[in-house]
Amino acid sequence: EHNTAILLARSGQVISEQDLRIARAERYPTLDFTTAYKFNRSDNEASPTRFSQTHGINWGFRLSANLFNGFETRRKIRNAEKGIEKSELNTAQVEWEVRSNLAQQYNTYRKNLAMIGFEGESAATALLNLQAAMLMYRVGTISAVEFREIQRSYLEAVDRQLQAQYQAKISEISLRYYAGMLLD
């Protein structure tokens, strides 16, 4: 409803329909109304009438009709009808492309939301491992290197969770873009 590509395609369709109306209008006679105001002044010292001045309003109507123009009007009407068909097909194609992109972005968004859950569980598990490793390190059953590896594992799990949240937000923005609701 708010997608700019669809709105543009629909406006192209409206323009094509207007082109057809303009082409059909050439079959009808035209009526023109014209007006003019004339002012003329001349000074001539050599003439017996040294000064001459005219002024006034002129107006008129003109009715014209095209009797034959080599079937040009019929060709324009057919071209305009083909333009309407082309714009309808273009609108349908754009709508299908947008729907396809929208469905694809929605699936990506849902997948990214699921990844947030998975990575959250992974980070929670890594935190439990880190807490257990701290107790084991205090007791002395694991070395500092092993403890550092468990810490890195926890940090990587948290980083993956943040990356999943970031990707979900990017997917949400793309989804809003294709839906035409980016400014809401």
XYZ file of N, CA, C and O in Angstrom:
736
model
N 0.823 -1.203 0.000
C 0.000 0.000 0.000
C 0.863 1.262 0.000
O 0.492 2.239 -0.625
N 1.996 1.236 0.699
C 2.822 2.433 0.808
C 4.166 2.293 0.102
O 4.997 3.190 0.211
N 4.389 1.210 -0.599
C 5.677 0.988 -1.252
C 5.836 1.969 -2.406
O 4.947 2.107 -3.251
N 6.984 2.638 -2.454
C 7.193 3.680 -3.457
C 7.275 3.104 -4.871
O 6.798 3.741 -5.811
N 7.833 1.922 -5.049
C 7.917 1.336 -6.386
C 6.521 1.021 -6.924
O 6.227 1.277 -8.102
N 5.658 0.513 -6.073
C 4.279 0.212 -6.503
C 3.525 1.507 -6.780
O 2.806 1.612 -7.777
N 3.696 2.499 -5.931
C 3.017 3.771 -6.148
C 3.482 4.430 -7.448
O 2.681 5.008 -8.185
N 4.763 4.315 -7.748
C 5.292 4.863 -8.991
C 4.717 4.128 -10.194
O 4.354 4.757 -11.205
N 4.627 2.816 -10.111
C 4.065 2.033 -11.214
C 2.592 2.376 -11.421
O 2.131 2.502 -12.560
N 1.869 2.563 -10.345
C 0.447 2.931 -10.463
C 0.282 4.322 -11.047
O -0.643 4.586 -11.824
N 1.174 5.245 -10.691
C 1.077 6.587 -11.270
C 1.412 6.546 -12.761
O 0.834 7.293 -13.550
N 2.324 5.652 -13.166
C 2.597 5.465 -14.587
C 1.373 4.942 -15.322
O 1.117 5.315 -16.477
N 0.606 4.121 -14.660
C -0.623 3.596 -15.245
C -1.651 4.723 -15.427
O -2.314 4.806 -16.457
N -1.754 5.596 -14.450
C -2.678 6.736 -14.552
C -2.249 7.659 -15.691
O -3.086 8.156 -16.459
N -0.949 7.866 -15.835
C -0.444 8.717 -16.922
C -0.770 8.096 -18.275
O -1.164 8.805 -19.208
N -0.651 6.786 -18.388
C -0.989 6.112 -19.643
C -2.472 6.273 -19.974
O -2.844 6.468 -21.132
N -3.323 6.205 -18.960
C -4.755 6.403 -19.186
C -5.044 7.837 -19.629
O -5.901 8.068 -20.492
N -4.319 8.784 -19.077
C -4.487 10.176 -19.506
C -4.003 10.374 -20.942
O -4.592 11.142 -21.707
N -2.930 9.668 -21.321
C -2.448 9.732 -22.699
C -3.508 9.229 -23.669
O -3.680 9.785 -24.764
N -4.224 8.184 -23.275
C -5.311 7.674 -24.125
C -6.423 8.713 -24.251
O -6.950 8.931 -25.348
N -6.769 9.367 -23.166
C -7.806 10.410 -23.230
C -7.376 11.556 -24.141
O -8.185 12.089 -24.903
N -6.100 11.913 -24.076
C -5.598 12.993 -24.934
C -5.642 12.559 -26.397
O -6.026 13.347 -27.279
N -5.268 11.310 -26.680
C -5.295 10.820 -28.058
C -6.722 10.766 -28.583
O -6.980 11.128 -29.747
N -7.668 10.356 -27.768
C -9.075 10.318 -28.201
C -9.640 11.724 -28.391
O -10.550 11.921 -29.193
N -9.120 12.679 -27.660
C -9.627 14.051 -27.767
C -9.331 14.659 -29.129
O -10.021 15.594 -29.545
N -8.365 14.141 -29.854
C -8.051 14.681 -31.179
C -9.152 14.399 -32.190
O -9.180 15.012 -33.249
N -10.060 13.494 -31.881
C -11.185 13.208 -32.780
C -12.257 14.303 -32.729
O -13.060 14.428 -33.640
N -12.283 15.070 -31.682
C -13.340 16.054 -31.486
C -12.913 17.424 -32.006
O -11.725 17.744 -32.039
N -13.901 18.242 -32.399
C -13.544 19.598 -32.846
C -13.067 20.453 -31.662
O -13.362 20.159 -30.508
N -12.328 21.501 -31.998
C -11.810 22.395 -30.967
C -12.397 23.785 -31.158
O -12.660 24.221 -32.281
N -12.610 24.469 -30.076
C -13.123 25.821 -30.074
C -12.100 26.698 -29.366
O -11.750 26.441 -28.217
N -11.624 27.709 -30.080
C -10.628 28.621 -29.528
C -11.241 30.006 -29.394
O -12.039 30.441 -30.237
N -10.864 30.692 -28.375
C -11.272 32.068 -28.150
C -10.003 32.912 -28.110
O -9.071 32.591 -27.383
N -9.987 33.977 -28.894
C -8.808 34.834 -28.951
C -9.202 36.273 -28.653
O -10.294 36.717 -29.004
N -8.302 36.971 -28.003
C -8.484 38.406 -27.751
C -7.162 39.106 -28.000
O -6.090 38.504 -27.892
N -7.267 40.383 -28.330
C -6.069 41.188 -28.547
C -6.432 42.650 -28.318
O -7.581 43.062 -28.473
N -5.441 43.388 -27.965
C -5.607 44.829 -27.825
C -4.553 45.461 -28.711
O -3.379 45.119 -28.637
N -4.999 46.407 -29.561
C -4.089 47.020 -30.516
C -3.991 48.504 -30.213
O -4.991 49.181 -30.012
N -2.752 48.991 -30.218
C -2.492 50.409 -30.036
C -1.426 50.805 -31.036
O -0.353 50.206 -31.078
N -1.727 51.808 -31.852
C -0.791 52.269 -32.876
C -0.802 53.797 -32.876
O -1.856 54.429 -32.952
N 0.373 54.372 -32.856
C 0.492 55.822 -32.875
C 1.632 56.191 -33.814
O 2.693 55.585 -33.762
N 1.393 57.171 -34.654
C 2.453 57.618 -35.560
C 2.465 59.135 -35.617
O 1.429 59.785 -35.684
N 3.664 59.662 -35.596
C 3.892 61.109 -35.749
C 4.707 61.302 -37.025
O 5.779 60.715 -37.182
N 4.205 62.149 -37.940
C 4.901 62.416 -39.189
C 4.716 63.890 -39.525
O 3.617 64.328 -39.860
N 5.778 64.625 -39.445
C 5.664 66.071 -39.690
C 5.557 66.380 -41.172
O 5.085 67.449 -41.554
N 5.960 65.491 -42.051
C 5.890 65.760 -43.489
C 4.502 65.519 -44.041
O 4.166 65.978 -45.131
N 3.691 64.831 -43.345
C 2.356 64.476 -43.819
C 1.372 65.590 -43.475
O 1.534 66.308 -42.498
N 0.289 65.722 -44.304
C -0.728 66.739 -43.972
C -1.413 66.422 -42.640
O -1.791 67.325 -41.911
N -1.575 65.115 -42.347
C -2.092 64.744 -41.022
C -0.892 64.355 -40.193
O -0.325 63.280 -40.343
N -0.481 65.227 -39.358
C 0.772 65.045 -38.634
C 0.688 63.954 -37.570
O 1.680 63.382 -37.184
N -0.481 63.646 -37.128
C -0.613 62.723 -36.004
C -1.727 61.723 -36.313
O -2.806 62.115 -36.768
N -1.455 60.429 -36.051
C -2.452 59.382 -36.268
C -2.371 58.398 -35.099
O -1.289 57.973 -34.704
N -3.521 58.018 -34.585
C -3.555 57.093 -33.461
C -4.759 56.174 -33.608
O -5.864 56.636 -33.877
N -4.528 54.847 -33.424
C -5.623 53.864 -33.419
C -5.445 52.960 -32.209
O -4.332 52.635 -31.817
N -6.536 52.543 -31.649
C -6.497 51.603 -30.531
C -7.838 50.906 -30.436
O -8.852 51.401 -30.924
N -7.814 49.716 -29.800
C -9.074 49.004 -29.636
C -8.851 47.534 -29.314
O -7.751 46.998 -29.398
N -9.953 46.886 -28.947
C -9.935 45.472 -28.581
C -10.447 44.662 -29.755
O -11.457 45.012 -30.369
N -9.757 43.574 -30.039
C -10.194 42.606 -31.046
C -10.445 41.288 -30.325
O -9.690 40.901 -29.439
N -11.485 40.577 -30.715
C -11.760 39.276 -30.146
C -12.450 38.415 -31.183
O -12.991 38.919 -32.166
N -12.387 37.095 -30.928
C -13.015 36.199 -31.879
C -13.006 34.760 -31.402
O -12.314 34.393 -30.460
N -13.811 33.951 -32.095
C -13.892 32.514 -31.850
C -13.427 31.790 -33.099
O -13.620 32.283 -34.216
N -12.842 30.617 -32.883
C -12.439 29.803 -34.021
C -12.833 28.367 -33.714
O -12.445 27.812 -32.688
N -13.591 27.769 -34.596
C -13.999 26.374 -34.480
C -13.279 25.602 -35.575
O -13.359 25.959 -36.745
N -12.554 24.537 -35.155
C -11.834 23.754 -36.157
C -12.039 22.272 -35.883
O -12.203 21.856 -34.744
N -12.035 21.509 -36.965
C -12.170 20.059 -36.861
C -11.204 19.425 -37.847
O -11.027 19.918 -38.966
N -10.595 18.339 -37.440
C -9.661 17.620 -38.288
C -10.456 16.640 -39.135
O -11.054 15.699 -38.608
N -10.455 16.831 -40.427
C -11.212 15.943 -41.303
C -10.436 14.670 -41.625
O -10.982 13.575 -41.564
N -9.162 14.810 -41.939
C -8.351 13.632 -42.254
C -6.885 13.978 -42.012
O -6.387 14.976 -42.515
N -6.231 13.146 -41.239
C -4.810 13.389 -40.974
C -3.971 12.136 -41.244
O -2.959 11.909 -40.599
N -4.400 11.335 -42.185
C -3.638 10.143 -42.538
C -3.684 9.064 -41.469
O -2.694 8.379 -41.269
N -4.798 8.935 -40.787
C -5.000 7.942 -39.723
C -4.028 8.120 -38.553
O -3.757 7.186 -37.821
N -3.524 9.330 -38.407
C -2.590 9.617 -37.313
C -3.285 9.493 -35.944
O -2.705 8.982 -35.000
N -4.531 9.953 -35.852
C -5.264 9.875 -34.583
C -5.493 8.420 -34.177
O -5.312 8.058 -33.013
N -5.862 7.589 -35.143
C -6.090 6.175 -34.848
C -4.794 5.512 -34.379
O -4.795 4.704 -33.446
N -3.664 5.863 -35.007
C -2.375 5.310 -34.595
C -2.030 5.747 -33.174
O -1.571 4.950 -32.356
N -2.303 7.011 -32.844
C -2.020 7.509 -31.496
C -2.887 6.803 -30.460
O -2.425 6.476 -29.365
N -4.151 6.564 -30.794
C -5.057 5.871 -29.867
C -4.583 4.438 -29.640
O -4.540 3.965 -28.494
N -4.194 3.749 -30.701
C -3.706 2.372 -30.542
C -2.416 2.344 -29.713
O -2.245 1.465 -28.873
N -1.529 3.280 -29.964
C -0.291 3.344 -29.177
C -0.591 3.623 -27.708
O 0.046 3.055 -26.820
N -1.563 4.498 -27.446
C -1.924 4.797 -26.058
C -2.543 3.574 -25.389
O -2.283 3.307 -24.212
N -3.358 2.809 -26.128
C -3.928 1.581 -25.566
C -2.833 0.559 -25.260
O -2.872 -0.115 -24.225
N -1.853 0.456 -26.140
C -0.715 -0.443 -25.885
C 0.088 0.058 -24.685
O 0.594 -0.740 -23.898
N 0.192 1.374 -24.533
C 0.873 1.940 -23.373
C 0.172 1.581 -22.076
O 0.822 1.312 -21.059
N -1.162 1.572 -22.103
C -1.937 1.181 -20.912
C -1.668 -0.284 -20.581
O -1.441 -0.640 -19.419
N -1.697 -1.143 -21.609
C -1.420 -2.567 -21.374
C -0.018 -2.759 -20.790
O 0.167 -3.537 -19.847
N 0.940 -2.033 -21.350
C 2.316 -2.154 -20.867
C 2.437 -1.670 -19.422
O 3.095 -2.306 -18.601
N 1.772 -0.569 -19.101
C 1.851 -0.062 -17.725
C 1.134 -0.982 -16.749
O 1.571 -1.127 -15.600
N 0.051 -1.629 -17.173
C -0.626 -2.607 -16.310
C 0.277 -3.803 -16.039
O 0.370 -4.280 -14.899
N 0.945 -4.283 -17.093
C 1.871 -5.401 -16.906
C 3.048 -4.992 -16.025
O 3.492 -5.765 -15.169
N 3.533 -3.780 -16.214
C 4.638 -3.278 -15.388
C 4.215 -3.176 -13.924
O 4.976 -3.555 -13.025
N 3.001 -2.689 -13.685
C 2.498 -2.581 -12.318
C 2.381 -3.966 -11.676
O 2.786 -4.153 -10.529
N 1.860 -4.917 -12.431
C 1.732 -6.282 -11.896
C 3.110 -6.868 -11.594
O 3.306 -7.508 -10.549
N 4.069 -6.642 -12.489
C 5.420 -7.167 -12.270
C 6.052 -6.544 -11.026
O 6.656 -7.242 -10.211
N 5.903 -5.233 -10.877
C 6.480 -4.552 -9.712
C 5.831 -5.064 -8.429
O 6.513 -5.303 -7.431
N 4.504 -5.245 -8.458
C 3.817 -5.758 -7.269
C 4.314 -7.152 -6.896
O 4.539 -7.438 -5.715
N 4.514 -8.021 -7.894
C 5.010 -9.370 -7.605
C 6.439 -9.326 -7.079
O 6.794 -10.085 -6.162
N 7.257 -8.459 -7.659
C 8.640 -8.345 -7.177
C 8.673 -7.854 -5.735
O 9.436 -8.371 -4.909
N 7.851 -6.867 -5.440
C 7.826 -6.327 -4.080
C 7.292 -7.375 -3.105
O 7.838 -7.545 -2.012
N 6.246 -8.087 -3.503
C 5.722 -9.146 -2.630
C 6.750 -10.240 -2.409
O 6.891 -10.761 -1.295
N 7.474 -10.594 -3.467
C 8.515 -11.604 -3.337
C 9.616 -11.124 -2.392
O 10.036 -11.871 -1.498
N 10.071 -9.896 -2.588
C 11.101 -9.344 -1.699
C 10.603 -9.223 -0.273
O 11.347 -9.469 0.680
N 9.339 -8.851 -0.130
C 8.747 -8.727 1.199
C 8.695 -10.089 1.899
O 9.051 -10.199 3.076
N 8.292 -11.124 1.162
C 8.237 -12.472 1.745
C 9.645 -12.958 2.107
O 9.853 -13.543 3.174
N 10.594 -12.677 1.227
C 11.973 -13.086 1.500
C 12.525 -12.362 2.729
O 13.145 -12.978 3.594
N 12.275 -11.061 2.823
C 12.753 -10.300 3.973
C 12.055 -10.747 5.257
O 12.673 -10.777 6.319
N 10.776 -11.100 5.159
C 10.054 -11.577 6.337
C 10.637 -12.899 6.830
O 10.819 -13.094 8.044
N 10.951 -13.798 5.890
C 11.558 -15.074 6.285
C 12.934 -14.851 6.908
O 13.288 -15.505 7.892
N 13.697 -13.931 6.339
C 15.013 -13.612 6.904
C 14.854 -13.024 8.302
O 15.617 -13.363 9.218
N 13.870 -12.169 8.467
C 13.608 -11.556 9.774
C 13.247 -12.627 10.811
O 13.778 -12.618 11.927
N 12.366 -13.547 10.443
C 11.979 -14.617 11.367
C 13.174 -15.503 11.712
O 13.353 -15.917 12.854
N 14.007 -15.792 10.708
C 15.211 -16.602 10.957
C 16.143 -15.865 11.918
O 16.682 -16.472 12.848
N 16.298 -14.568 11.725
C 17.177 -13.797 12.605
C 16.620 -13.703 14.023
O 17.389 -13.696 14.985
N 15.297 -13.620 14.150
C 14.709 -13.638 15.491
C 14.962 -14.978 16.179
O 15.249 -15.020 17.385
N 14.860 -16.062 15.424
C 15.151 -17.378 15.992
C 16.622 -17.471 16.393
O 16.959 -18.058 17.436
N 17.496 -16.868 15.578
C 18.932 -16.881 15.901
C 19.208 -16.120 17.193
O 20.096 -16.501 17.958
N 18.442 -15.060 17.458
C 18.611 -14.329 18.723
C 18.343 -15.272 19.894
O 19.094 -15.305 20.877
N 17.291 -16.049 19.778
C 16.966 -17.015 20.836
C 18.059 -18.066 21.002
O 18.471 -18.377 22.129
N 18.530 -18.618 19.880
C 19.573 -19.637 19.953
C 20.853 -19.076 20.550
O 21.479 -19.700 21.409
N 21.238 -17.899 20.067
C 22.484 -17.303 20.557
C 22.333 -16.852 22.010
O 23.300 -16.849 22.767
N 21.124 -16.485 22.422
C 20.877 -16.158 23.826
C 21.071 -17.370 24.712
O 21.668 -17.291 25.795
N 20.542 -18.517 24.252
C 20.741 -19.756 25.004
C 22.219 -20.129 25.054
O 22.730 -20.571 26.091
N 22.908 -19.920 23.926
C 24.342 -20.223 23.873
C 25.118 -19.328 24.839
O 26.016 -19.796 25.550
N 24.770 -18.040 24.891
C 25.453 -17.114 25.811
C 25.153 -17.481 27.254
O 26.034 -17.404 28.126
N 23.908 -17.892 27.530
C 23.562 -18.303 28.902
C 24.343 -19.551 29.303
O 24.847 -19.657 30.432
N 24.459 -20.507 28.385
C 25.238 -21.715 28.659
C 26.707 -21.374 28.867
O 27.369 -21.909 29.780
N 27.233 -20.451 28.024
C 28.629 -20.042 28.160
C 28.855 -19.328 29.491
O 29.917 -19.480 30.114
N 27.860 -18.577 29.973
C 27.976 -17.908 31.270
C 28.029 -18.939 32.399
O 28.826 -18.807 33.334
N 27.185 -19.957 32.304
C 27.221 -21.020 33.322
C 28.580 -21.726 33.307
O 29.141 -22.025 34.371
N 29.102 -21.981 32.118
C 30.433 -22.588 32.015
C 31.491 -21.684 32.627
O 32.419 -22.163 33.312
N 31.376 -20.370 32.388
C 32.346 -19.422 32.942
C 32.270 -19.407 34.470
O 33.304 -19.391 35.143
N 31.056 -19.414 34.999
C 30.911 -19.422 36.463
C 31.485 -20.705 37.065
O 32.167 -20.675 38.101
N 31.233 -21.810 36.412
C 31.794 -23.085 36.894
C 33.313 -23.065 36.782
O 34.026 -23.560 37.680
N 33.832 -22.481 35.696
C 35.282 -22.420 35.502
C 35.923 -21.519 36.541
O 37.054 -21.794 36.997
N 35.239 -20.452 36.956
C 35.796 -19.579 38.004
C 35.949 -20.344 39.310
O 36.962 -20.211 40.002
N 34.951 -21.149 39.642
C 35.046 -21.956 40.862
C 36.185 -22.975 40.753
O 36.969 -23.159 41.699
N 36.283 -23.579 39.571
C 37.341 -24.572 39.374
C 38.722 -23.903 39.369
O 39.698 -24.487 39.863
N 38.812 -22.683 38.847
C 40.088 -21.962 38.831
C 40.499 -21.569 40.245
O 41.671 -21.641 40.615
N 39.509 -21.157 41.048
C 39.806 -20.801 42.446
C 40.300 -22.017 43.236
O 41.174 -21.907 44.099
N 39.675 -23.151 42.922
C 40.074 -24.382 43.610
C 41.427 -24.858 43.079
O 42.209 -25.469 43.795
N 41.710 -24.565 41.809
C 42.980 -24.950 41.220
C 42.912 -26.169 40.338
O 43.950 -26.761 40.021
N 41.724 -26.588 39.909
C 41.614 -27.778 39.062
C 41.841 -27.469 37.581
O 42.083 -28.387 36.796
N 41.740 -26.188 37.165
C 42.050 -25.843 35.774
C 43.125 -24.772 35.765
O 43.274 -23.994 36.716
N 43.843 -24.695 34.670
C 44.939 -23.728 34.556
C 44.397 -22.375 34.082
O 43.245 -22.250 33.661
N 45.272 -21.381 34.135
C 44.903 -20.034 33.690
C 44.614 -20.003 32.204
O 43.731 -19.263 31.735
N 45.318 -20.824 31.432
C 45.095 -20.874 29.975
C 43.714 -21.441 29.679
O 42.971 -20.921 28.826
N 43.342 -22.511 30.375
C 42.009 -23.095 30.169
C 40.922 -22.107 30.610
O 39.890 -21.970 29.940
N 41.165 -21.426 31.713
C 40.202 -20.425 32.191
C 40.052 -19.303 31.157
O 38.945 -18.843 30.883
N 41.180 -18.882 30.589
C 41.135 -17.813 29.568
C 40.368 -18.284 28.337
O 39.623 -17.528 27.741
N 40.493 -19.536 27.930
C 39.749 -20.081 26.792
C 38.246 -20.085 27.074
O 37.441 -19.784 26.197
N 37.876 -20.402 28.285
C 36.448 -20.392 28.653
C 35.917 -18.961 28.652
O 34.792 -18.703 28.210
N 36.736 -18.019 29.097
C 36.346 -16.608 29.047
C 36.142 -16.164 27.592
O 35.161 -15.481 27.269
N 37.076 -16.538 26.716
C 36.958 -16.185 25.295
C 35.712 -16.820 24.690
O 35.012 -16.200 23.880
N 35.432 -18.037 25.080
C 34.239 -18.717 24.586
C 32.981 -17.947 24.990
O 32.048 -17.784 24.193
N 32.949 -17.469 26.241
C 31.808 -16.680 26.706
C 31.699 -15.367 25.926
O 30.602 -14.988 25.482
N 32.818 -14.679 25.735
C 32.794 -13.416 24.990
C 32.354 -13.616 23.543
O 31.604 -12.812 22.985
N 32.784 -14.706 22.920
C 32.362 -15.014 21.558
C 30.865 -15.304 21.496
O 30.169 -14.912 20.561
N 30.340 -15.995 22.497
C 28.901 -16.289 22.537
C 28.094 -15.003 22.688
O 27.060 -14.813 22.025
N 28.565 -14.095 23.537
C 27.868 -12.812 23.706
C 27.965 -12.006 22.417
O 26.993 -11.362 21.988
N 29.124 -12.036 21.764
C 29.299 -11.325 20.494
C 28.358 -11.874 19.430
O 27.743 -11.116 18.672
N 28.223 -13.197 19.345
C 27.291 -13.799 18.380
C 25.851 -13.396 18.679
O 25.064 -13.154 17.764
N 25.504 -13.291 19.962
C 24.164 -12.863 20.339
C 23.933 -11.418 19.879
O 22.881 -11.100 19.322
N 24.915 -10.549 20.087
C 24.787 -9.158 19.643
C 24.712 -9.066 18.115
O 23.948 -8.262 17.565
N 25.499 -9.892 17.431
C 25.438 -9.920 15.963
C 24.060 -10.383 15.484
O 23.527 -9.848 14.508
N 23.493 -11.351 16.155
C 22.150 -11.823 15.787
C 21.118 -10.721 16.000
O 20.218 -10.524 15.170
N 21.238 -9.971 17.085
C 20.327 -8.857 17.326
C 20.496 -7.782 16.252
O 19.521 -7.213 15.759
N 21.734 -7.513 15.879
C 22.019 -6.524 14.837
C 21.419 -6.965 13.500
O 20.765 -6.178 12.810
N 21.625 -8.225 13.139
C 21.075 -8.725 11.878
C 19.551 -8.708 11.883
O 18.920 -8.424 10.862
N 18.949 -8.982 13.031
C 17.487 -8.928 13.134
C 17.001 -7.495 12.939
O 15.978 -7.269 12.281
N 17.726 -6.534 13.471
C 17.323 -5.136 13.306
C 17.474 -4.707 11.841
O 16.613 -4.010 11.305
N 18.557 -5.140 11.210
C 18.744 -4.850 9.782
C 17.614 -5.472 8.972
O 17.057 -4.839 8.066
N 17.231 -6.687 9.293
C 16.129 -7.355 8.600
C 14.811 -6.619 8.828
O 13.990 -6.499 7.926
N 14.608 -6.138 10.040
C 13.387 -5.384 10.341
C 13.335 -4.097 9.520
O 12.287 -3.741 8.973
N 14.461 -3.418 9.400
C 14.507 -2.184 8.608
C 14.234 -2.491 7.139
O 13.468 -1.771 6.478
N 14.822 -3.553 6.616
C 14.569 -3.949 5.228
C 13.108 -4.315 5.027
O 12.507 -3.962 4.003
N 12.542 -4.992 5.984
C 11.129 -5.364 5.910
C 10.248 -4.121 5.887
O 9.310 -4.016 5.090
N 10.560 -3.162 6.734
C 9.803 -1.901 6.737
C 9.986 -1.139 5.430
O 9.058 -0.511 4.935
N 11.185 -1.202 4.873
C 11.448 -0.528 3.605
C 10.573 -1.103 2.500
O 9.925 -0.358 1.769
N 10.546 -2.424 2.357
C 9.742 -3.048 1.310
C 8.254 -2.881 1.563
O 7.470 -2.850 0.619
N 7.863 -2.777 2.810
C 6.458 -2.560 3.130
C 6.059 -1.101 2.944
O 4.877 -0.777 2.948
N 7.043 -0.217 2.786
C 6.753 1.200 2.621
C 6.457 1.896 3.920
O 5.825 2.949 3.931
N 6.885 1.330 5.028
C 6.603 1.898 6.340
C 7.879 2.345 7.050
O 7.949 2.342 8.255
N 8.875 2.732 6.295
C 10.161 3.088 6.896
C 10.077 4.354 7.733
O 10.765 4.485 8.723
N 9.182 5.263 7.386
C 9.103 6.534 8.096
C 8.173 6.490 9.296
O 8.086 7.447 10.042
N 7.444 5.399 9.475
C 6.507 5.302 10.599
C 7.232 5.145 11.914
O 8.283 4.674 12.044
